[in-house]
Short mmCIF file of C-alpha atoms in Angstrom, two decimals:
data_model
loop_
_atom_site.label_atom_id
_atom_site.label_comp_id
_atom_site.label_asym_id
_atom_site.label_seq_id
_atom_site.Cartn_x
_atom_site.Cartn_y
_atom_site.Cartn_z
CA GLY R 186 0.18 0.16 0.26
CA LYS R 187 0.95 3.89 -0.28
CA ALA R 188 2.42 5.39 2.49
CA GLY R 189 0.75 6.52 5.67
CA ASP R 190 -2.37 3.81 4.55
CA GLY R 191 -1.78 2.19 7.74
CA LYS R 192 0.51 -0.96 7.14
CA THR R 193 2.61 -1.10 10.31
CA ARG R 194 -0.77 -0.57 12.65
CA PHE R 195 -2.19 -3.36 10.65
CA VAL R 196 0.28 -5.60 10.56
CA LEU R 197 0.65 -4.77 14.51
CA GLU R 198 -2.78 -5.56 15.26
CA VAL R 199 -2.75 -8.87 13.51
CA ALA R 200 0.41 -9.96 15.23
CA GLU R 201 -0.98 -8.95 18.96
CA GLN R 202 -3.97 -10.97 18.16
CA TRP R 203 -2.13 -14.17 16.54
CA LYS R 204 -0.20 -13.94 19.94
CA GLN R 205 -2.81 -13.75 22.09
CA GLN R 206 -4.28 -17.35 20.67
CA SER R 207 -1.68 -19.31 22.15
CA ASN R 208 0.68 -18.96 24.92
CA LYS R 209 3.24 -20.23 22.71
CA ARG R 210 3.71 -17.89 19.91
CA GLU R 211 6.37 -15.33 19.91
CA VAL R 212 6.86 -12.10 17.86
CA PHE R 213 9.98 -10.45 17.04
CA ILE R 214 10.06 -6.92 14.44
CA LEU R 215 12.54 -6.23 11.86
CA ASN R 216 12.82 -3.14 9.99
CA ASN R 217 15.34 -0.97 8.66
CA ASN R 218 17.19 0.38 11.51
CA SER R 219 17.44 -3.00 12.74
CA PHE R 220 20.99 -4.44 13.21
CA ASP R 221 22.33 -8.14 11.74
CA ILE R 222 21.19 -10.01 14.16
CA SER R 223 20.86 -12.56 11.73
CA ASN R 224 23.36 -14.57 13.47
CA ASP R 225 21.38 -14.50 17.02
CA PHE R 226 18.20 -15.95 15.38
CA SER R 227 19.59 -19.65 16.96
CA ARG R 228 18.94 -18.24 19.90
CA MET R 229 16.27 -16.24 19.18
CA LEU R 230 14.48 -18.83 17.90
CA ALA R 231 15.81 -21.81 19.28
CA ASN R 232 12.17 -23.40 20.99
CA THR R 233 11.03 -25.63 18.30
CA GLU R 234 7.39 -26.30 20.84
CA VAL R 235 6.85 -22.09 20.19
CA GLU R 236 5.68 -20.48 16.76
CA TYR R 237 7.63 -17.60 16.08
CA LEU R 238 6.43 -14.72 14.09
CA LEU R 239 8.60 -12.23 12.21
CA LEU R 240 7.02 -8.43 11.10
CA ILE R 241 9.30 -7.34 8.76
CA ASP R 242 8.35 -3.32 8.33
CA ASP R 243 9.30 -1.40 5.11
CA ILE R 244 11.00 -5.30 3.52
CA ASN R 245 12.35 -3.21 0.60
CA ARG R 246 14.74 -1.50 3.05
CA LEU R 247 16.22 -4.52 4.87
CA SER R 248 19.20 -5.35 3.80
CA ILE R 249 19.78 -8.59 5.88
CA PHE R 250 16.46 -10.53 4.52
CA ASP R 251 18.44 -12.54 2.41
CA ARG R 252 20.16 -14.28 6.03
CA VAL R 253 17.03 -14.35 7.71
CA LEU R 254 15.47 -16.34 4.85
CA SER R 255 18.70 -18.42 4.73
CA PHE R 256 18.46 -19.31 8.33
CA ILE R 257 14.72 -19.73 8.28
CA LYS R 258 13.46 -21.70 5.14
CA GLU R 259 14.14 -25.01 7.20
CA LYS R 260 12.04 -24.29 10.11
CA ASP R 261 8.47 -24.97 9.92
CA ASN R 262 7.64 -23.20 13.04
CA VAL R 263 8.18 -19.24 11.90
CA LYS R 264 6.05 -17.05 9.08
CA ILE R 265 6.85 -13.89 7.97
CA VAL R 266 4.65 -11.04 7.44
CA ALA R 267 6.19 -8.19 5.72
CA THR R 268 5.02 -4.53 4.41
CA VAL R 269 5.96 -2.85 1.37
CA ARG R 270 5.25 0.77 -0.08
CA ASP R 271 3.60 0.30 -3.22
CA TYR R 272 6.64 1.60 -5.59
CA ALA R 273 8.48 -1.22 -4.45
CA LEU R 274 6.15 -3.61 -4.75
CA LYS R 275 7.45 -4.93 -8.62
CA SER R 276 11.25 -5.57 -7.13
CA ILE R 277 10.28 -7.61 -4.46
CA THR R 278 7.31 -9.83 -6.02
CA THR R 279 10.20 -10.03 -8.59
CA VAL R 280 13.23 -11.70 -6.70
CA TYR R 281 10.35 -13.12 -3.00
CA GLY R 282 7.04 -13.37 -4.76
CA SER R 283 6.41 -17.25 -4.52
CA LEU R 284 7.49 -16.78 -0.65
CA PHE R 285 4.21 -14.29 -0.12
CA ASP R 286 0.56 -14.22 -0.43
CA LYS R 287 -0.11 -10.70 -1.03
CA ILE R 288 -2.48 -8.25 0.37
CA GLU R 289 -2.57 -4.68 -0.26
CA LEU R 290 -4.14 -2.61 1.79
CA LYS R 291 -7.10 -0.56 0.41
CA PRO R 292 -6.80 3.76 1.14
CA LEU R 293 -9.22 4.85 3.64
CA THR R 294 -12.57 6.03 2.39
CA ASN R 295 -12.91 9.98 3.60
CA GLU R 296 -15.85 8.41 5.32
CA GLU R 297 -13.66 6.14 7.04
CA ILE R 298 -10.93 8.69 7.86
CA LYS R 299 -13.70 11.16 9.61
CA ASN R 300 -15.03 8.50 11.54
CA ILE R 301 -11.56 7.54 13.09
CA ILE R 302 -11.29 11.54 13.55
CA GLN R 303 -14.33 12.02 14.97
CA LYS R 304 -14.10 8.85 17.59
CA GLU R 305 -10.19 9.39 18.37
CA TYR R 306 -9.87 13.77 18.41
CA GLU R 307 -13.74 14.34 18.89
CA ILE R 308 -13.37 16.59 16.18
CA ARG R 309 -16.87 16.92 14.75
CA GLN R 310 -17.23 20.32 13.78
CA HIS R 311 -18.21 19.97 9.59
CA LYS R 312 -16.15 22.71 8.64
CA TYR R 313 -12.88 21.15 10.22
CA LEU R 314 -13.38 17.42 9.26
CA GLU R 315 -13.84 19.13 5.57
CA TYR R 316 -10.58 20.84 5.92
CA ILE R 317 -8.38 17.47 7.45
CA LEU R 318 -9.89 15.63 4.74
CA SER R 319 -9.17 18.31 2.08
CA VAL R 320 -5.33 18.50 2.83
CA SER R 321 -4.90 14.47 3.83
CA LYS R 322 -6.25 13.61 0.31
CA GLY R 323 -6.91 10.07 2.00
CA ASN R 324 -3.70 9.67 3.72
CA LEU R 325 -4.84 9.05 7.42
CA ARG R 326 -1.37 9.66 8.97
CA PHE R 327 -1.32 13.10 7.12
CA ALA R 328 -4.94 13.82 8.28
CA ILE R 329 -4.24 12.71 11.91
CA LEU R 330 -1.07 15.08 12.32
CA ALA R 331 -3.78 18.07 10.46
CA SER R 332 -6.19 16.78 13.41
CA LYS R 333 -3.75 17.53 16.50
CA THR R 334 -2.61 20.60 14.80
CA ILE R 335 -6.20 21.90 14.48
CA LEU R 336 -6.67 20.69 18.34
CA GLN R 337 -3.24 23.18 19.37
CA LYS R 338 -4.59 25.74 17.04
CA PRO R 339 -7.68 25.91 17.48
CA ASP R 340 -9.90 28.42 15.28
CA SER R 341 -7.37 27.66 12.48
CA PHE R 342 -6.91 26.15 9.02
CA PRO R 343 -3.29 25.76 9.07
CA GLN R 344 -1.46 24.95 5.82
CA ILE R 345 0.15 22.21 5.01
CA LYS R 346 3.69 23.70 6.11
CA ASP R 347 1.99 24.65 9.35
CA ILE R 348 1.10 20.91 9.77
CA LEU R 349 4.27 19.61 9.38
CA GLU R 350 6.27 22.37 11.18
CA ASN R 351 4.12 21.55 14.39
CA HIS R 352 4.80 17.41 13.99
CA PHE R 353 8.91 18.60 14.05
CA THR R 354 8.85 21.31 16.71
CA LYS R 355 9.80 18.77 19.16
CA ILE R 356 12.70 17.69 17.35
CA PHE R 357 13.81 21.05 16.16
CA LYS R 358 13.37 22.36 20.04
CA ASP R 359 15.87 19.63 20.98
CA ILE R 360 18.26 20.14 18.49
CA ASN R 361 18.63 24.07 18.75
CA GLU R 362 18.85 23.13 22.89
CA VAL R 363 21.73 21.13 22.02
CA ILE R 364 23.34 24.34 20.32
CA PHE R 365 22.41 26.31 22.42
CA MET R 366 24.01 24.52 25.24
CA ARG R 367 26.79 23.98 23.21
CA ASN R 368 27.11 20.43 24.61
CA GLU R 369 29.86 18.90 22.91
CA ASN R 370 29.35 15.27 23.37
CA LEU R 371 25.35 15.79 22.36
CA ILE R 372 26.67 17.50 19.39
CA LYS R 373 29.14 14.47 18.49
CA THR R 374 26.77 12.32 19.03
CA LEU R 375 24.48 13.41 16.75
CA GLY R 376 26.84 13.66 14.11
CA ILE R 377 27.90 9.94 14.74
CA LEU R 378 24.52 9.13 14.20
CA SER R 379 24.09 11.41 11.02
CA PHE R 380 27.21 9.17 9.72
CA PHE R 381 26.31 5.41 10.67
CA GLN R 382 22.68 5.82 11.14
CA LYS R 383 23.06 3.17 14.27
CA PHE R 384 25.25 2.14 16.98
CA TYR R 385 25.57 -1.20 18.46
CA LEU R 386 26.83 -0.66 21.62
CA ASN R 387 28.80 -3.42 22.79
CA ASP R 388 32.52 -3.52 25.10
CA LYS R 389 34.28 -2.76 22.53
CA ASP R 390 32.32 -0.34 21.11
CA GLU R 391 32.29 1.81 24.34
CA THR R 392 35.81 1.75 23.81
CA LEU R 393 35.94 3.39 20.56
CA LEU R 394 32.80 5.55 21.02
CA ASN R 395 34.76 6.78 24.23
CA LYS R 396 38.12 7.93 21.86
CA ILE R 397 35.69 9.37 19.70
CA LEU R 398 33.68 11.88 21.68
#
């Protein structure tokens, strides 16, 4: 499905219901921020009496997926549920299509989005509901962001720029505080994360990190 259509929330709900059906079921989540944990699979999936479900969010961005497959291909007690955005579907099905059954999530209708906004955010005035629908263009994620902005700034019709700024305000504020405080360690940490994207801390890495800082 498209970005913001609720793919991740859908598979999380499916996994929760699946797990509740038995006390011998476990769920693990893998995404593009995951470290290469394929070496740990023998420990994570060791119990042959337990059913395992691997949730993979944005499978097209998971670089370790081939290693995951090579490990679980002979295991009958492991299932995979994965999400993929519509633009990457063709490339994924070309390579892995025979391994998966495809379920396409259709965008929510305006009426469905309106019902969610009314129930979750108690916005009931027609003018606001219509405005949220017009700026979100069927994207539930953006409809939620717009709703939160309207609740924080009542009697307003925020532009898309205002909605995005409101969503990212805390991040901007935190970064500005780090720069203003001139906390060198925090600034260096942001630099390290921007370069490596993720940093796995074990004893050896902590020594390396201390040298960098």
